[in-house]
PDB file of C-alpha atoms in Angstrom:
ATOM      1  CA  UNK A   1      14.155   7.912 -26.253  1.00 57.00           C
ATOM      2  CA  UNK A   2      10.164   8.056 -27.827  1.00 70.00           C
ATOM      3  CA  UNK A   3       7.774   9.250 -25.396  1.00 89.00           C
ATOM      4  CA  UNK A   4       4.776   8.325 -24.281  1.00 93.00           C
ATOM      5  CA  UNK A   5       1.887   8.672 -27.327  1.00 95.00           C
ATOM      6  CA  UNK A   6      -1.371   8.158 -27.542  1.00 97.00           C
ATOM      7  CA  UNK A   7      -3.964   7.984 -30.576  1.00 96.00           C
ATOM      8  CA  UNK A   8      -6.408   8.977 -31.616  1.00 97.00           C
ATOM      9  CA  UNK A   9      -6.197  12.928 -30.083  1.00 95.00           C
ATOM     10  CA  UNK A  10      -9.667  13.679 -30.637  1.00 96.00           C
ATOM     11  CA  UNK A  11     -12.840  11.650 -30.769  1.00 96.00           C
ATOM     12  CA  UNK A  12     -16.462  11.883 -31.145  1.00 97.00           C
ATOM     13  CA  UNK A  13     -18.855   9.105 -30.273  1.00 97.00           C
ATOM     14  CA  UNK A  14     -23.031   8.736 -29.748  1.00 97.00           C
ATOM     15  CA  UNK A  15     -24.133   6.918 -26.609  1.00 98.00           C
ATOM     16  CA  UNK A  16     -24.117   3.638 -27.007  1.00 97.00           C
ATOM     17  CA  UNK A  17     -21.228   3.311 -29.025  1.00 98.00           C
ATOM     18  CA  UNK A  18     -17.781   1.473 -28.355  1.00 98.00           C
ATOM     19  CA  UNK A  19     -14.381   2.857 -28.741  1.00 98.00           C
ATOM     20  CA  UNK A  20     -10.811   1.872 -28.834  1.00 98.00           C
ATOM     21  CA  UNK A  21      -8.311   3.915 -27.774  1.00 98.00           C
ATOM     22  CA  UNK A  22      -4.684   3.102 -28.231  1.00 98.00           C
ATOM     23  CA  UNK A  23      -1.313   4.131 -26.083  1.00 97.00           C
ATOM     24  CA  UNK A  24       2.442   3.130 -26.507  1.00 95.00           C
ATOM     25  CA  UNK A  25       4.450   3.224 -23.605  1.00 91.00           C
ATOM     26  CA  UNK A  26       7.870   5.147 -23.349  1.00 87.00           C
ATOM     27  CA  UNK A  27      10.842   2.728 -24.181  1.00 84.00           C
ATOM     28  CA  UNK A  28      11.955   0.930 -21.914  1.00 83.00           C
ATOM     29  CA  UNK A  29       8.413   1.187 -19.862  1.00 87.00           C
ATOM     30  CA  UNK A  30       6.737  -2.073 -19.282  1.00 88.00           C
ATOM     31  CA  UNK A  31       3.759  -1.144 -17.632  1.00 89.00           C
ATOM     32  CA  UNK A  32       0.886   1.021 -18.654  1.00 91.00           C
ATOM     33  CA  UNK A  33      -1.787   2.911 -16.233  1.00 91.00           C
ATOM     34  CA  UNK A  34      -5.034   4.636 -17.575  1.00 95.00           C
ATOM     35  CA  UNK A  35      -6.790   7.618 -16.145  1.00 95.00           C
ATOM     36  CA  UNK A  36     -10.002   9.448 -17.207  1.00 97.00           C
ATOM     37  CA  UNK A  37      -9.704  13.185 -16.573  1.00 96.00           C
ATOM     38  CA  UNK A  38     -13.205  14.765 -16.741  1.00 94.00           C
ATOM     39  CA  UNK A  39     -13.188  18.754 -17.039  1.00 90.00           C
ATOM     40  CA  UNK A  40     -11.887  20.472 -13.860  1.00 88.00           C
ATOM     41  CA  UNK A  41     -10.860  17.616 -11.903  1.00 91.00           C
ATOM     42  CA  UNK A  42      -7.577  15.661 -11.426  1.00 93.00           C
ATOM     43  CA  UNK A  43      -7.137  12.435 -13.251  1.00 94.00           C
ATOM     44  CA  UNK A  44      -8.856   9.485 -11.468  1.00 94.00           C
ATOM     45  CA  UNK A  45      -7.245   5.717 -12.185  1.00 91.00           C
ATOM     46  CA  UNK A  46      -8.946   3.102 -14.135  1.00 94.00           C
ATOM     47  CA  UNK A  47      -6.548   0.281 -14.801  1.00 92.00           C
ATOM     48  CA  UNK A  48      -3.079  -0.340 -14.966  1.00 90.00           C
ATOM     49  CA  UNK A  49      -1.592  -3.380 -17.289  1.00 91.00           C
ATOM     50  CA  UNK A  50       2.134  -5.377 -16.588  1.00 88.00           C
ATOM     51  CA  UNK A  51       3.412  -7.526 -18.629  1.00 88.00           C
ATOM     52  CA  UNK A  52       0.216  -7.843 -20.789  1.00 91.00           C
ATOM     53  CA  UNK A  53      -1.983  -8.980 -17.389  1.00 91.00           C
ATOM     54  CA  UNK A  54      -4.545  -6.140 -15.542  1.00 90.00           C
ATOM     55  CA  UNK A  55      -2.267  -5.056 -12.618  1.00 86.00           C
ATOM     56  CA  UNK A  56      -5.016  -3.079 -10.456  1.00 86.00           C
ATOM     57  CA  UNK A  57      -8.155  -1.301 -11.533  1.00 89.00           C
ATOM     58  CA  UNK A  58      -9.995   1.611 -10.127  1.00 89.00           C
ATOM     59  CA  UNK A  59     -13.610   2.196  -9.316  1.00 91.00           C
ATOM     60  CA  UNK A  60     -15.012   1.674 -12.862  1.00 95.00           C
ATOM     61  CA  UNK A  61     -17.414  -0.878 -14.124  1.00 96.00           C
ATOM     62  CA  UNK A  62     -16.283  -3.800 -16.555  1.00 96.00           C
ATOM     63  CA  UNK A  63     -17.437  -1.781 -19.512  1.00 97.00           C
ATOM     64  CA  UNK A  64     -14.043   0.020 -19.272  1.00 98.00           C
ATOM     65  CA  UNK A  65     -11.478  -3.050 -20.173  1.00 97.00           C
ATOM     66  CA  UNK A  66      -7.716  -2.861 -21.705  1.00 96.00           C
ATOM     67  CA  UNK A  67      -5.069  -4.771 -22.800  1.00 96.00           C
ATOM     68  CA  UNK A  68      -1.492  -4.766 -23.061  1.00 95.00           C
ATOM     69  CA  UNK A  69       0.159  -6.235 -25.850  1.00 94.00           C
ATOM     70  CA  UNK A  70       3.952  -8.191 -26.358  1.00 92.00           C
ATOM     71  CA  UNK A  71       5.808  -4.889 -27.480  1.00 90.00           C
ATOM     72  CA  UNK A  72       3.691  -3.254 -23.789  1.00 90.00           C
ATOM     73  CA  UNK A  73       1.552  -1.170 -25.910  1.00 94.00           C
ATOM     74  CA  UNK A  74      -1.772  -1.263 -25.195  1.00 96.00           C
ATOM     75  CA  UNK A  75      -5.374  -0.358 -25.666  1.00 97.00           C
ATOM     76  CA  UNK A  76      -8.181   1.010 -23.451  1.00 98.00           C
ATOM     77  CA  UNK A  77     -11.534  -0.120 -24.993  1.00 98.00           C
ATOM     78  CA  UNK A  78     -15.625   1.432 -23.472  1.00 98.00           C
ATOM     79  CA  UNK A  79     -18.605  -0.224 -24.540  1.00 97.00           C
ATOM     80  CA  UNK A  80     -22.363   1.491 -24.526  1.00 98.00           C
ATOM     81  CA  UNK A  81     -20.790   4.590 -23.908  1.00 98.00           C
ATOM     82  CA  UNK A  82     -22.857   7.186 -21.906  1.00 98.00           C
ATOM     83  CA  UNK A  83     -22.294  10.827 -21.936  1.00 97.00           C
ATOM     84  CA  UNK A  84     -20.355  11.338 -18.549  1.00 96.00           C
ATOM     85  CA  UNK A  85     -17.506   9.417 -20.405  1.00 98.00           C
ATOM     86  CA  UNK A  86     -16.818  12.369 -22.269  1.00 97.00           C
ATOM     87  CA  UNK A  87     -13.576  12.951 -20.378  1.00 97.00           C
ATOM     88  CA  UNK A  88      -9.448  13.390 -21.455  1.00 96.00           C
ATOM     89  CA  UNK A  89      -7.875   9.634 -21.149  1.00 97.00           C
ATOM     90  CA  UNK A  90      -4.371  10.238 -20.039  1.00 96.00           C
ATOM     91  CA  UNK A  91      -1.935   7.036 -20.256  1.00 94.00           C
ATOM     92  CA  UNK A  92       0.999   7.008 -18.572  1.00 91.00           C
ATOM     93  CA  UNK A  93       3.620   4.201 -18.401  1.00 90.00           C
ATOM     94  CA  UNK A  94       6.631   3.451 -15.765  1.00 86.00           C
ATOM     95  CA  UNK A  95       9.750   1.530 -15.593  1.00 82.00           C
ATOM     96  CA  UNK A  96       7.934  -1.197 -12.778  1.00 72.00           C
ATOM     97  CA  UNK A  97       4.476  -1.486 -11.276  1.00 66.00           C
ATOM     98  CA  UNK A  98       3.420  -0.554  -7.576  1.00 60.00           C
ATOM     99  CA  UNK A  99       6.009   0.007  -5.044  1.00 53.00           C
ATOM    100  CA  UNK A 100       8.602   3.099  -4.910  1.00 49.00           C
ATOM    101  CA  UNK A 101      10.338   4.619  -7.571  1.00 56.00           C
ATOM    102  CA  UNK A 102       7.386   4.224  -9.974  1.00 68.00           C
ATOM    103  CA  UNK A 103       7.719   8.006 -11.658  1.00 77.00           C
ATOM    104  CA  UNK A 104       4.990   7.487 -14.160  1.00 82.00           C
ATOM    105  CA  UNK A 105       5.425   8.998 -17.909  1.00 87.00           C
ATOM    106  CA  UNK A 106       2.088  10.912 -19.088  1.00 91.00           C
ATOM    107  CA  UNK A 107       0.593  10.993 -22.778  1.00 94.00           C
ATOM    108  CA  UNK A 108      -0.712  13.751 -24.028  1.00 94.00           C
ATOM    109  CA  UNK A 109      -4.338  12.590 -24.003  1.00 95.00           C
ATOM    110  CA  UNK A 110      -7.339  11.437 -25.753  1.00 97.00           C
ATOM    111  CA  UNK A 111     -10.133  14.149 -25.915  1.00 96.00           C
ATOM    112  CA  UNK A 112     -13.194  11.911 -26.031  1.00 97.00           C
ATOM    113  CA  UNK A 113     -16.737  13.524 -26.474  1.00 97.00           C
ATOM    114  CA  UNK A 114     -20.087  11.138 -26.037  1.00 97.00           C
ATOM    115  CA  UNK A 115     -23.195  13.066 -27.987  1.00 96.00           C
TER     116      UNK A 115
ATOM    117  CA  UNK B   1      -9.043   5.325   1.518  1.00 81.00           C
ATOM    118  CA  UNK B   2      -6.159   7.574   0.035  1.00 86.00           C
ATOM    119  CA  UNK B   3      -8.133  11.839  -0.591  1.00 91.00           C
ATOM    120  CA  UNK B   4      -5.582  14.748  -1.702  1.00 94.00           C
ATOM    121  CA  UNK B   5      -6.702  18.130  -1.722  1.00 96.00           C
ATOM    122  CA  UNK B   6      -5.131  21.025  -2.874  1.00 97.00           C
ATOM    123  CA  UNK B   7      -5.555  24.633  -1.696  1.00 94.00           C
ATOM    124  CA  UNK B   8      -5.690  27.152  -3.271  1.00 93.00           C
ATOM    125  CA  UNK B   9      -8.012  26.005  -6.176  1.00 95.00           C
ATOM    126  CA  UNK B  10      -6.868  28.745  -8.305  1.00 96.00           C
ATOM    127  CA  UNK B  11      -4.068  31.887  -8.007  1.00 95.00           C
ATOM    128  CA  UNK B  12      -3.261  34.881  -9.955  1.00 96.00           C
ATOM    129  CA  UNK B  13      -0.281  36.597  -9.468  1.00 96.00           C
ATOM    130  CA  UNK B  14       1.798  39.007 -11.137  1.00 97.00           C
ATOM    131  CA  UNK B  15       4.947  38.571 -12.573  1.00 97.00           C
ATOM    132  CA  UNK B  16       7.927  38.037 -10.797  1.00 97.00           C
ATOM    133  CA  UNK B  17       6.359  37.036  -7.735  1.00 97.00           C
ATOM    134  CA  UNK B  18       7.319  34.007  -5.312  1.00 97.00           C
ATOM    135  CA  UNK B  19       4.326  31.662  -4.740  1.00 95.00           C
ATOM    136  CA  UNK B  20       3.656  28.238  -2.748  1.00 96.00           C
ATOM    137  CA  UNK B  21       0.928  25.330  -3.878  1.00 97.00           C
ATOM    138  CA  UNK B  22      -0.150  22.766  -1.029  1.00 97.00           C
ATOM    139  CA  UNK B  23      -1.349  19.863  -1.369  1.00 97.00           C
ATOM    140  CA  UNK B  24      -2.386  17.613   1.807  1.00 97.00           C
ATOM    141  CA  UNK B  25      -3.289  13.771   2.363  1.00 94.00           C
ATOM    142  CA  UNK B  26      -5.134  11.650   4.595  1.00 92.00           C
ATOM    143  CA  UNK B  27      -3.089   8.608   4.837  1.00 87.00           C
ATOM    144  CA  UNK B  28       0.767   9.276   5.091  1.00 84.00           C
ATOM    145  CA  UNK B  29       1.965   5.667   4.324  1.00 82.00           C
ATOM    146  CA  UNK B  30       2.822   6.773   0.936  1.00 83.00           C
ATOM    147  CA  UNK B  31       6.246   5.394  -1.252  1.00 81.00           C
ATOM    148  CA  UNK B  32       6.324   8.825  -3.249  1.00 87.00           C
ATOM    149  CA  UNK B  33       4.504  12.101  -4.098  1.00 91.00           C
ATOM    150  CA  UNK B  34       4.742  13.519  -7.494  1.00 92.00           C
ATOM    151  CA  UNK B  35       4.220  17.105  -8.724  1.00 95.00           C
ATOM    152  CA  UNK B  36       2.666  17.423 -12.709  1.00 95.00           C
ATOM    153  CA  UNK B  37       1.928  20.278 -14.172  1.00 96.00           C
ATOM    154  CA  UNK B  38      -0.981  20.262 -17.139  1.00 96.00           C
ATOM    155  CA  UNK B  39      -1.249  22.912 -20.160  1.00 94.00           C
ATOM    156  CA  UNK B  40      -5.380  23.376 -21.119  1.00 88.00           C
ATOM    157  CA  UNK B  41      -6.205  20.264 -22.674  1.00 83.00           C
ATOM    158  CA  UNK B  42      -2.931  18.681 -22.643  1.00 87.00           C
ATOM    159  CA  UNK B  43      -1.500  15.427 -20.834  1.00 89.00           C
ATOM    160  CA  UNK B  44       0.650  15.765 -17.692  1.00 92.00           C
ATOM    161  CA  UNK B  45       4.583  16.769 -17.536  1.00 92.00           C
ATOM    162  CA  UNK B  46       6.098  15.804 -14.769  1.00 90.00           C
ATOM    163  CA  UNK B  47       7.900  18.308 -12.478  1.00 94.00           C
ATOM    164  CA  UNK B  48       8.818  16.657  -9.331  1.00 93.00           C
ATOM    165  CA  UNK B  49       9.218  12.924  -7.794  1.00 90.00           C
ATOM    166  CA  UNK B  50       9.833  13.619  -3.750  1.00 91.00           C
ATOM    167  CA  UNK B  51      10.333  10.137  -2.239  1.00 87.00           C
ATOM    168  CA  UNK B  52       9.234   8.914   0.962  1.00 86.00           C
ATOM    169  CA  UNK B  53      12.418   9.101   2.882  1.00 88.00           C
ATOM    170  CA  UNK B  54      12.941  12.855   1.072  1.00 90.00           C
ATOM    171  CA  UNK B  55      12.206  16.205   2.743  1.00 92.00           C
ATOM    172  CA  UNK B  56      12.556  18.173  -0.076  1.00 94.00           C
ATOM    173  CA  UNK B  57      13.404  18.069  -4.506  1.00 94.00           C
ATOM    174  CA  UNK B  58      14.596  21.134  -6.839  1.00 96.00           C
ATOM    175  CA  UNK B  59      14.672  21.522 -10.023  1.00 95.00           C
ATOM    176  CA  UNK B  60      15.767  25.106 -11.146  1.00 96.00           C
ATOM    177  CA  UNK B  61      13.199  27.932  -9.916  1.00 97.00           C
ATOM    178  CA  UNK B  62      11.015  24.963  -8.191  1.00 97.00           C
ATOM    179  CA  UNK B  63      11.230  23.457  -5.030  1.00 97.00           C
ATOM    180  CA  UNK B  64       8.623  20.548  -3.259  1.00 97.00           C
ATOM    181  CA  UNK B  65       8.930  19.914   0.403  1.00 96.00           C
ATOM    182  CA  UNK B  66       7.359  16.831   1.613  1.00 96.00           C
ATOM    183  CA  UNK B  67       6.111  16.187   5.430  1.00 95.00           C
ATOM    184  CA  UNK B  68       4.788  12.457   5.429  1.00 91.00           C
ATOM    185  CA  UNK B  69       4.128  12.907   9.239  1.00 91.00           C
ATOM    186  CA  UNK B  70       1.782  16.256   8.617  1.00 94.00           C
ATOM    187  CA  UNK B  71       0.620  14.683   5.487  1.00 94.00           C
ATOM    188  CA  UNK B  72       0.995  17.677   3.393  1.00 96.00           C
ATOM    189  CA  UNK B  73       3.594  18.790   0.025  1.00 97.00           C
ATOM    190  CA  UNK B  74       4.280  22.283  -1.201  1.00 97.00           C
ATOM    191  CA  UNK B  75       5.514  23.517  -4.180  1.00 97.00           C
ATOM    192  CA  UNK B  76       7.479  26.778  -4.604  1.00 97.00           C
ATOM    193  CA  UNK B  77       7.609  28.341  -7.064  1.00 97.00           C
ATOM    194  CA  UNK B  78      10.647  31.282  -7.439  1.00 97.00           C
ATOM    195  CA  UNK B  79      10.125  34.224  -9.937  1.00 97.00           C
ATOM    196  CA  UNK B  80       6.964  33.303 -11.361  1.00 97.00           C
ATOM    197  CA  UNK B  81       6.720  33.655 -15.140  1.00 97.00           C
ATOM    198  CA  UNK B  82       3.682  34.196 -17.753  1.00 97.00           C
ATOM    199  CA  UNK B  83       5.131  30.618 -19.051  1.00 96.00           C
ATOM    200  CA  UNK B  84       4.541  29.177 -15.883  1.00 97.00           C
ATOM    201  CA  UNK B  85       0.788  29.582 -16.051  1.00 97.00           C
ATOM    202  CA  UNK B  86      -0.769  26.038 -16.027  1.00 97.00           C
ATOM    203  CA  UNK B  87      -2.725  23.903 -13.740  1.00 97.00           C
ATOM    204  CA  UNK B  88      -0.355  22.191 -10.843  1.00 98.00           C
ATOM    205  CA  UNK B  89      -1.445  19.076  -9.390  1.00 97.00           C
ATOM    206  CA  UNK B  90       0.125  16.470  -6.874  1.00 96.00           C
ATOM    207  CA  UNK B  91      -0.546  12.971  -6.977  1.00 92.00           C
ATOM    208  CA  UNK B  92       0.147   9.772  -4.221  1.00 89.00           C
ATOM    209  CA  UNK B  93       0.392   6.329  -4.802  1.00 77.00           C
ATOM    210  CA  UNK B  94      -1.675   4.957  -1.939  1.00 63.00           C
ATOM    211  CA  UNK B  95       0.205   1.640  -0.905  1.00 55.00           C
ATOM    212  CA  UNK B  96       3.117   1.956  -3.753  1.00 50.00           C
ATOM    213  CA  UNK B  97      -0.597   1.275  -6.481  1.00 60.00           C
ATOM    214  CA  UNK B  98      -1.353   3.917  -8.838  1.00 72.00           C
ATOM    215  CA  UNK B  99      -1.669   7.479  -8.164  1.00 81.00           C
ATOM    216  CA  UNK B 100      -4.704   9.565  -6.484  1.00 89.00           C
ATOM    217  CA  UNK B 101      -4.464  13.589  -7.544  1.00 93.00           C
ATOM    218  CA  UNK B 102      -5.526  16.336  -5.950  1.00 95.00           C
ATOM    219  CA  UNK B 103      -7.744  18.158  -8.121  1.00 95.00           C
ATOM    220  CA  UNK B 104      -5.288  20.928  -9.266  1.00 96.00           C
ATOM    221  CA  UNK B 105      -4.278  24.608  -8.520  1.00 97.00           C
ATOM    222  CA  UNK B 106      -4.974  26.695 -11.445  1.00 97.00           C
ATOM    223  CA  UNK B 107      -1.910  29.248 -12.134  1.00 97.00           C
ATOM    224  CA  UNK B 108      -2.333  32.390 -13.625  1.00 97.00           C
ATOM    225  CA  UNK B 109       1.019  34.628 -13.993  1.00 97.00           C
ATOM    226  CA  UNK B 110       0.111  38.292 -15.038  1.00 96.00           C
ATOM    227  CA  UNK B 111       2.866  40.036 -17.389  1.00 94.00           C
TER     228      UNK B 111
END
């Protein structure tokens, strides 16, 4: 069973810039959830994508967008990036969306830095 | 709107020692409550999934108790080790959705 990885694990932007960041979900796992970590503070939910469709989305503006693709990989993509986007992005994927036993599956992160 | 807190924000202890985590919420119609634990700049391991209708998971020298009616989760820890040094959080799915953490305890086992 292939865990949860994510790509790149480090990455240095300028503001302004746009960046891609990529995440394969655990096998099995059909449904992937973003987070943005910033330093010293629990992960705070951005978006989640099931079955290649946005599935809920956080408190983040429509610069932050994703998608999910056929094999339930899937991206997480910032335009004009500022610097308080410097921050860890942790994907995590489950078995099912929402409701009860939705244990979720955790990356190990994407350390992005904004200059 | 879901908040989780955690208390304390950070903990040293020496070696050997027994030690508890809370973790509290404001709105107790949760499905689940999970326990993670996070390495410095590493992604999240899961420890513990307590569901709803669960008073209490173990898994070897930890134990989470879960009081949906107090709206609060602990996490014992049993023999603390220098390996177990790491920041703990808990995290709710408000409504079954995607989870809110608490901020984290950071753990700090003296040899």
């Amino acid at each position: 069973e292939t865990g949860v990885t994510q790509s790149p694990t480090h990455l240095i932007k300028t503001r302004g810039q746009q960046v891609t960041l990529r995440c394969s979900s655990q096998s099995g796992h059909n449904t992937v959830s973003w987070y943005q970590q910033a330093l010293g503070q629990g992960p705070q939910f951005i978006f989640q994508y099931y079955r290649e469709e946005e599935n809920g989305r956080g408190n983040f503006p429509p610069r932050f967008s994703g998608l999910q693709f056929p094999n339930y990989s899937s991206e997480l993509n910032v335009n004009a990036l500022e610097l308080d986007d410097s921050a860890l992005y942790l994907c995590a994927s489950s078995l099912v969306p929402g409701l009860g036993t939705n244990e979720q599956f955790f990356g190990p992160g994407t350390r992005l830095t904004v200059l | 709107k879901q908040e989780v807190t955690q208390i304390p924000a950070a903990l040293s202890v020496p070696e050997g020692e027994n030690l508890v985590l809370n973790c509290s919420f404001t709105d107790s119609a949760i499905y689940n409550l999970q326990w993670f634990r996070q390495d410095p700049g590493k992604g999240l391991t899961s420890l513990l999934l307590i569901q709803s209708s669960q008073r209490e998971q173990t898994s070897g020298r930890l134990n989470a108790s879960l009081d949906k009616s107090s709206g609060r989760s602990t996490l014992y820890i049993a023999a603390s080790q220098p390996g177990d040094s790491a920041t703990y959080l808990c995290a709710v799915p408000p409504g079954g959705q995607n989870f809110v953490f608490g901020p984290g305890t950071r753990l700090s086992v003296l040899p």
